JSON list of C-alpha atoms in Angstrom, two decimals:
[
{"chain": "D", "resi": 1, "resn": "MET", "atom": "CA", "xyz": [-81.53, 57.62, 244.21]},
{"chain": "D", "resi": 2, "resn": "GLN", "atom": "CA", "xyz": [-80.55, 60.52, 246.37]},
{"chain": "D", "resi": 3, "resn": "GLU", "atom": "CA", "xyz": [-80.38, 60.18, 250.16]},
{"chain": "D", "resi": 4, "resn": "SER", "atom": "CA", "xyz": [-83.17, 62.18, 251.93]},
{"chain": "D", "resi": 5, "resn": "ARG", "atom": "CA", "xyz": [-81.91, 64.80, 254.34]},
{"chain": "D", "resi": 6, "resn": "PRO", "atom": "CA", "xyz": [-83.93, 65.52, 257.46]},
{"chain": "D", "resi": 7, "resn": "LEU", "atom": "CA", "xyz": [-85.77, 68.78, 257.61]},
{"chain": "D", "resi": 8, "resn": "ALA", "atom": "CA", "xyz": [-85.46, 71.15, 260.40]},
{"chain": "D", "resi": 9, "resn": "PRO", "atom": "CA", "xyz": [-88.81, 71.68, 262.11]},
{"chain": "D", "resi": 10, "resn": "VAL", "atom": "CA", "xyz": [-89.96, 75.17, 261.44]},
{"chain": "D", "resi": 11, "resn": "LEU", "atom": "CA", "xyz": [-93.15, 76.70, 262.86]},
{"chain": "D", "resi": 12, "resn": "CYS", "atom": "CA", "xyz": [-94.20, 79.82, 261.04]},
{"chain": "D", "resi": 13, "resn": "LEU", "atom": "CA", "xyz": [-97.62, 80.99, 262.17]},
{"chain": "D", "resi": 14, "resn": "PRO", "atom": "CA", "xyz": [-99.16, 84.36, 261.42]},
{"chain": "D", "resi": 15, "resn": "VAL", "atom": "CA", "xyz": [-99.49, 86.82, 264.27]},
{"chain": "D", "resi": 16, "resn": "TYR", "atom": "CA", "xyz": [-102.90, 88.39, 264.88]},
{"chain": "D", "resi": 17, "resn": "GLU", "atom": "CA", "xyz": [-103.69, 91.10, 267.43]},
{"chain": "D", "resi": 18, "resn": "ASP", "atom": "CA", "xyz": [-106.82, 89.21, 268.73]},
{"chain": "D", "resi": 19, "resn": "PRO", "atom": "CA", "xyz": [-107.00, 85.84, 266.94]},
{"chain": "D", "resi": 20, "resn": "PHE", "atom": "CA", "xyz": [-109.77, 84.30, 269.24]},
{"chain": "D", "resi": 21, "resn": "SER", "atom": "CA", "xyz": [-112.41, 87.07, 268.99]},
{"chain": "D", "resi": 22, "resn": "ASP", "atom": "CA", "xyz": [-114.60, 85.02, 266.73]},
{"chain": "D", "resi": 23, "resn": "ALA", "atom": "CA", "xyz": [-115.44, 81.43, 267.43]},
{"chain": "D", "resi": 24, "resn": "GLU", "atom": "CA", "xyz": [-115.23, 80.27, 263.62]},
{"chain": "D", "resi": 25, "resn": "PHE", "atom": "CA", "xyz": [-111.84, 82.17, 263.22]},
{"chain": "D", "resi": 26, "resn": "ALA", "atom": "CA", "xyz": [-110.67, 80.57, 266.52]},
{"chain": "D", "resi": 27, "resn": "ARG", "atom": "CA", "xyz": [-111.55, 77.07, 265.36]},
{"chain": "D", "resi": 28, "resn": "GLU", "atom": "CA", "xyz": [-109.72, 77.66, 261.91]},
{"chain": "D", "resi": 29, "resn": "GLU", "atom": "CA", "xyz": [-106.87, 79.00, 263.82]},
{"chain": "D", "resi": 30, "resn": "ARG", "atom": "CA", "xyz": [-106.46, 75.94, 266.02]},
{"chain": "D", "resi": 31, "resn": "GLU", "atom": "CA", "xyz": [-106.76, 73.64, 262.93]},
{"chain": "D", "resi": 32, "resn": "ARG", "atom": "CA", "xyz": [-103.99, 75.70, 261.26]},
{"chain": "D", "resi": 33, "resn": "VAL", "atom": "CA", "xyz": [-101.74, 75.47, 264.15]},
{"chain": "D", "resi": 34, "resn": "GLU", "atom": "CA", "xyz": [-102.33, 71.65, 264.42]},
{"chain": "D", "resi": 35, "resn": "ALA", "atom": "CA", "xyz": [-101.67, 71.27, 260.79]},
{"chain": "D", "resi": 36, "resn": "TYR", "atom": "CA", "xyz": [-98.36, 73.22, 261.13]},
{"chain": "D", "resi": 37, "resn": "GLN", "atom": "CA", "xyz": [-97.36, 71.27, 264.26]},
{"chain": "D", "resi": 38, "resn": "GLN", "atom": "CA", "xyz": [-97.85, 68.01, 262.41]},
{"chain": "D", "resi": 39, "resn": "LEU", "atom": "CA", "xyz": [-95.71, 69.29, 259.49]},
{"chain": "D", "resi": 40, "resn": "ALA", "atom": "CA", "xyz": [-93.09, 70.32, 261.85]},
{"chain": "D", "resi": 41, "resn": "THR", "atom": "CA", "xyz": [-92.62, 66.71, 263.15]},
{"chain": "D", "resi": 42, "resn": "VAL", "atom": "CA", "xyz": [-91.76, 65.51, 259.62]},
{"chain": "D", "resi": 43, "resn": "THR", "atom": "CA", "xyz": [-87.89, 64.42, 259.13]},
{"chain": "D", "resi": 44, "resn": "THR", "atom": "CA", "xyz": [-87.61, 63.75, 255.50]},
{"chain": "D", "resi": 45, "resn": "VAL", "atom": "CA", "xyz": [-88.77, 65.30, 252.21]},
{"chain": "D", "resi": 46, "resn": "GLU", "atom": "CA", "xyz": [-90.78, 62.25, 251.30]},
{"chain": "D", "resi": 47, "resn": "GLU", "atom": "CA", "xyz": [-92.82, 62.39, 254.50]},
{"chain": "D", "resi": 48, "resn": "LEU", "atom": "CA", "xyz": [-93.42, 66.08, 254.06]},
{"chain": "D", "resi": 49, "resn": "ALA", "atom": "CA", "xyz": [-94.75, 65.49, 250.48]},
{"chain": "D", "resi": 50, "resn": "ALA", "atom": "CA", "xyz": [-96.98, 62.59, 251.81]},
{"chain": "D", "resi": 51, "resn": "ALA", "atom": "CA", "xyz": [-98.28, 64.79, 254.67]},
{"chain": "D", "resi": 52, "resn": "LEU", "atom": "CA", "xyz": [-98.97, 67.71, 252.30]},
{"chain": "D", "resi": 53, "resn": "LEU", "atom": "CA", "xyz": [-100.66, 65.39, 249.95]},
{"chain": "D", "resi": 54, "resn": "GLN", "atom": "CA", "xyz": [-102.78, 63.99, 252.71]},
{"chain": "D", "resi": 55, "resn": "ARG", "atom": "CA", "xyz": [-103.74, 67.43, 254.15]},
{"chain": "D", "resi": 56, "resn": "ALA", "atom": "CA", "xyz": [-104.66, 68.60, 250.65]},
{"chain": "D", "resi": 57, "resn": "ALA", "atom": "CA", "xyz": [-106.93, 65.55, 249.96]},
{"chain": "D", "resi": 58, "resn": "ALA", "atom": "CA", "xyz": [-108.46, 66.12, 253.53]},
{"chain": "D", "resi": 59, "resn": "GLU", "atom": "CA", "xyz": [-109.20, 69.86, 252.63]},
{"chain": "D", "resi": 60, "resn": "ALA", "atom": "CA", "xyz": [-110.56, 68.98, 249.30]},
{"chain": "D", "resi": 61, "resn": "GLU", "atom": "CA", "xyz": [-112.87, 66.42, 250.79]},
{"chain": "D", "resi": 62, "resn": "ALA", "atom": "CA", "xyz": [-113.98, 68.94, 253.38]},
{"chain": "D", "resi": 63, "resn": "ALA", "atom": "CA", "xyz": [-114.76, 71.58, 250.80]},
{"chain": "D", "resi": 64, "resn": "ARG", "atom": "CA", "xyz": [-116.91, 69.12, 248.71]},
{"chain": "D", "resi": 65, "resn": "GLY", "atom": "CA", "xyz": [-118.87, 68.28, 251.84]},
{"chain": "D", "resi": 66, "resn": "ARG", "atom": "CA", "xyz": [-119.37, 71.90, 252.74]},
{"chain": "D", "resi": 67, "resn": "ALA", "atom": "CA", "xyz": [-120.27, 72.92, 248.99]},
{"chain": "D", "resi": 68, "resn": "GLY", "atom": "CA", "xyz": [-122.50, 69.83, 248.66]},
{"chain": "D", "resi": 69, "resn": "GLU", "atom": "CA", "xyz": [-121.18, 69.28, 245.05]},
{"chain": "D", "resi": 70, "resn": "VAL", "atom": "CA", "xyz": [-117.93, 68.93, 243.29]},
{"chain": "D", "resi": 71, "resn": "ALA", "atom": "CA", "xyz": [-115.68, 72.15, 243.54]},
{"chain": "D", "resi": 72, "resn": "ASP", "atom": "CA", "xyz": [-114.59, 72.67, 239.97]},
{"chain": "D", "resi": 73, "resn": "ALA", "atom": "CA", "xyz": [-113.29, 76.20, 238.70]},
{"chain": "D", "resi": 74, "resn": "SER", "atom": "CA", "xyz": [-114.86, 75.53, 235.38]},
{"chain": "D", "resi": 75, "resn": "GLU", "atom": "CA", "xyz": [-118.25, 75.18, 236.77]},
{"chain": "D", "resi": 76, "resn": "LEU", "atom": "CA", "xyz": [-117.84, 78.25, 238.89]},
{"chain": "D", "resi": 77, "resn": "ALA", "atom": "CA", "xyz": [-116.74, 80.60, 235.93]},
{"chain": "D", "resi": 78, "resn": "PRO", "atom": "CA", "xyz": [-119.55, 82.48, 234.31]},
{"chain": "D", "resi": 79, "resn": "LYS", "atom": "CA", "xyz": [-120.43, 81.23, 230.79]},
{"chain": "D", "resi": 80, "resn": "LYS", "atom": "CA", "xyz": [-121.08, 84.83, 229.56]},
{"chain": "D", "resi": 81, "resn": "ALA", "atom": "CA", "xyz": [-117.54, 86.06, 230.03]},
{"chain": "D", "resi": 82, "resn": "ASN", "atom": "CA", "xyz": [-116.41, 84.31, 226.91]},
{"chain": "D", "resi": 83, "resn": "ALA", "atom": "CA", "xyz": [-118.64, 86.01, 224.79]},
{"chain": "D", "resi": 84, "resn": "ASP", "atom": "CA", "xyz": [-117.67, 89.31, 226.34]},
{"chain": "D", "resi": 85, "resn": "LEU", "atom": "CA", "xyz": [-113.98, 88.72, 225.74]},
{"chain": "D", "resi": 86, "resn": "LYS", "atom": "CA", "xyz": [-114.70, 87.73, 222.11]},
{"chain": "D", "resi": 87, "resn": "ARG", "atom": "CA", "xyz": [-116.66, 90.85, 221.52]},
{"chain": "D", "resi": 88, "resn": "ASP", "atom": "CA", "xyz": [-113.95, 92.97, 223.11]},
{"chain": "D", "resi": 89, "resn": "LEU", "atom": "CA", "xyz": [-111.18, 91.19, 221.07]},
{"chain": "D", "resi": 90, "resn": "GLU", "atom": "CA", "xyz": [-113.09, 91.69, 217.77]},
{"chain": "D", "resi": 91, "resn": "ARG", "atom": "CA", "xyz": [-113.26, 95.52, 218.56]},
{"chain": "D", "resi": 92, "resn": "ARG", "atom": "CA", "xyz": [-109.59, 95.70, 219.15]},
{"chain": "D", "resi": 93, "resn": "THR", "atom": "CA", "xyz": [-108.42, 93.56, 216.23]},
{"chain": "D", "resi": 94, "resn": "ALA", "atom": "CA", "xyz": [-110.65, 95.24, 213.75]},
{"chain": "D", "resi": 95, "resn": "ARG", "atom": "CA", "xyz": [-108.12, 98.06, 213.39]},
{"chain": "D", "resi": 96, "resn": "LEU", "atom": "CA", "xyz": [-105.33, 95.58, 213.27]},
{"chain": "D", "resi": 97, "resn": "GLU", "atom": "CA", "xyz": [-107.12, 93.79, 210.56]},
{"chain": "D", "resi": 98, "resn": "ARG", "atom": "CA", "xyz": [-107.44, 96.83, 208.36]},
{"chain": "D", "resi": 99, "resn": "LYS", "atom": "CA", "xyz": [-103.66, 97.69, 208.90]},
{"chain": "D", "resi": 100, "resn": "THR", "atom": "CA", "xyz": [-102.73, 94.04, 208.16]},
{"chain": "D", "resi": 101, "resn": "MET", "atom": "CA", "xyz": [-104.80, 94.15, 204.82]},
{"chain": "D", "resi": 102, "resn": "ALA", "atom": "CA", "xyz": [-103.10, 97.65, 203.91]},
{"chain": "D", "resi": 103, "resn": "ALA", "atom": "CA", "xyz": [-99.59, 96.04, 204.48]},
{"chain": "D", "resi": 104, "resn": "ILE", "atom": "CA", "xyz": [-100.47, 92.80, 202.38]},
{"chain": "D", "resi": 105, "resn": "ASP", "atom": "CA", "xyz": [-101.73, 95.03, 199.61]},
{"chain": "D", "resi": 106, "resn": "GLU", "atom": "CA", "xyz": [-98.70, 97.33, 199.75]},
{"chain": "D", "resi": 107, "resn": "LEU", "atom": "CA", "xyz": [-96.47, 94.23, 199.55]},
{"chain": "D", "resi": 108, "resn": "ILE", "atom": "CA", "xyz": [-98.51, 92.81, 196.69]},
{"chain": "D", "resi": 109, "resn": "HIS", "atom": "CA", "xyz": [-97.93, 96.18, 194.73]},
{"chain": "D", "resi": 110, "resn": "LEU", "atom": "CA", "xyz": [-94.32, 96.31, 195.66]},
{"chain": "D", "resi": 111, "resn": "THR", "atom": "CA", "xyz": [-93.87, 92.73, 194.37]},
{"chain": "D", "resi": 112, "resn": "ILE", "atom": "CA", "xyz": [-95.67, 93.50, 191.16]},
{"chain": "D", "resi": 113, "resn": "ARG", "atom": "CA", "xyz": [-93.51, 96.68, 190.52]},
{"chain": "D", "resi": 114, "resn": "LEU", "atom": "CA", "xyz": [-90.42, 94.64, 191.07]},
{"chain": "D", "resi": 115, "resn": "VAL", "atom": "CA", "xyz": [-91.41, 91.99, 188.64]},
{"chain": "D", "resi": 116, "resn": "ASN", "atom": "CA", "xyz": [-92.37, 94.42, 185.91]},
{"chain": "D", "resi": 117, "resn": "ARG", "atom": "CA", "xyz": [-88.87, 96.04, 186.29]},
{"chain": "D", "resi": 118, "resn": "ILE", "atom": "CA", "xyz": [-87.15, 92.73, 185.49]}
]
């Protein structure tokens, strides 16, 4: 197993002109700063992975609590889009199908001509 190397604490925060103009934005900014500060104290890659996993789980749990139901991308996607995509695909492939059938027809005729020559 490879030896873990310590990570240099790095604090990269976005810079805003007036970050605390809105109370909600200020709260989110403070939470973001605290999260970065917690990650900056990590000394090994394993600790960083564990901290990121824990943070992601906490954010997912908070998102579920705010939404009131499971946040799943498949549930959020519109059902109708699939039918629209199929219809558009059929229109675009109709021309290709005609060309494909013409090419197959030409290959069959060429094969028949070659067989008749022999």
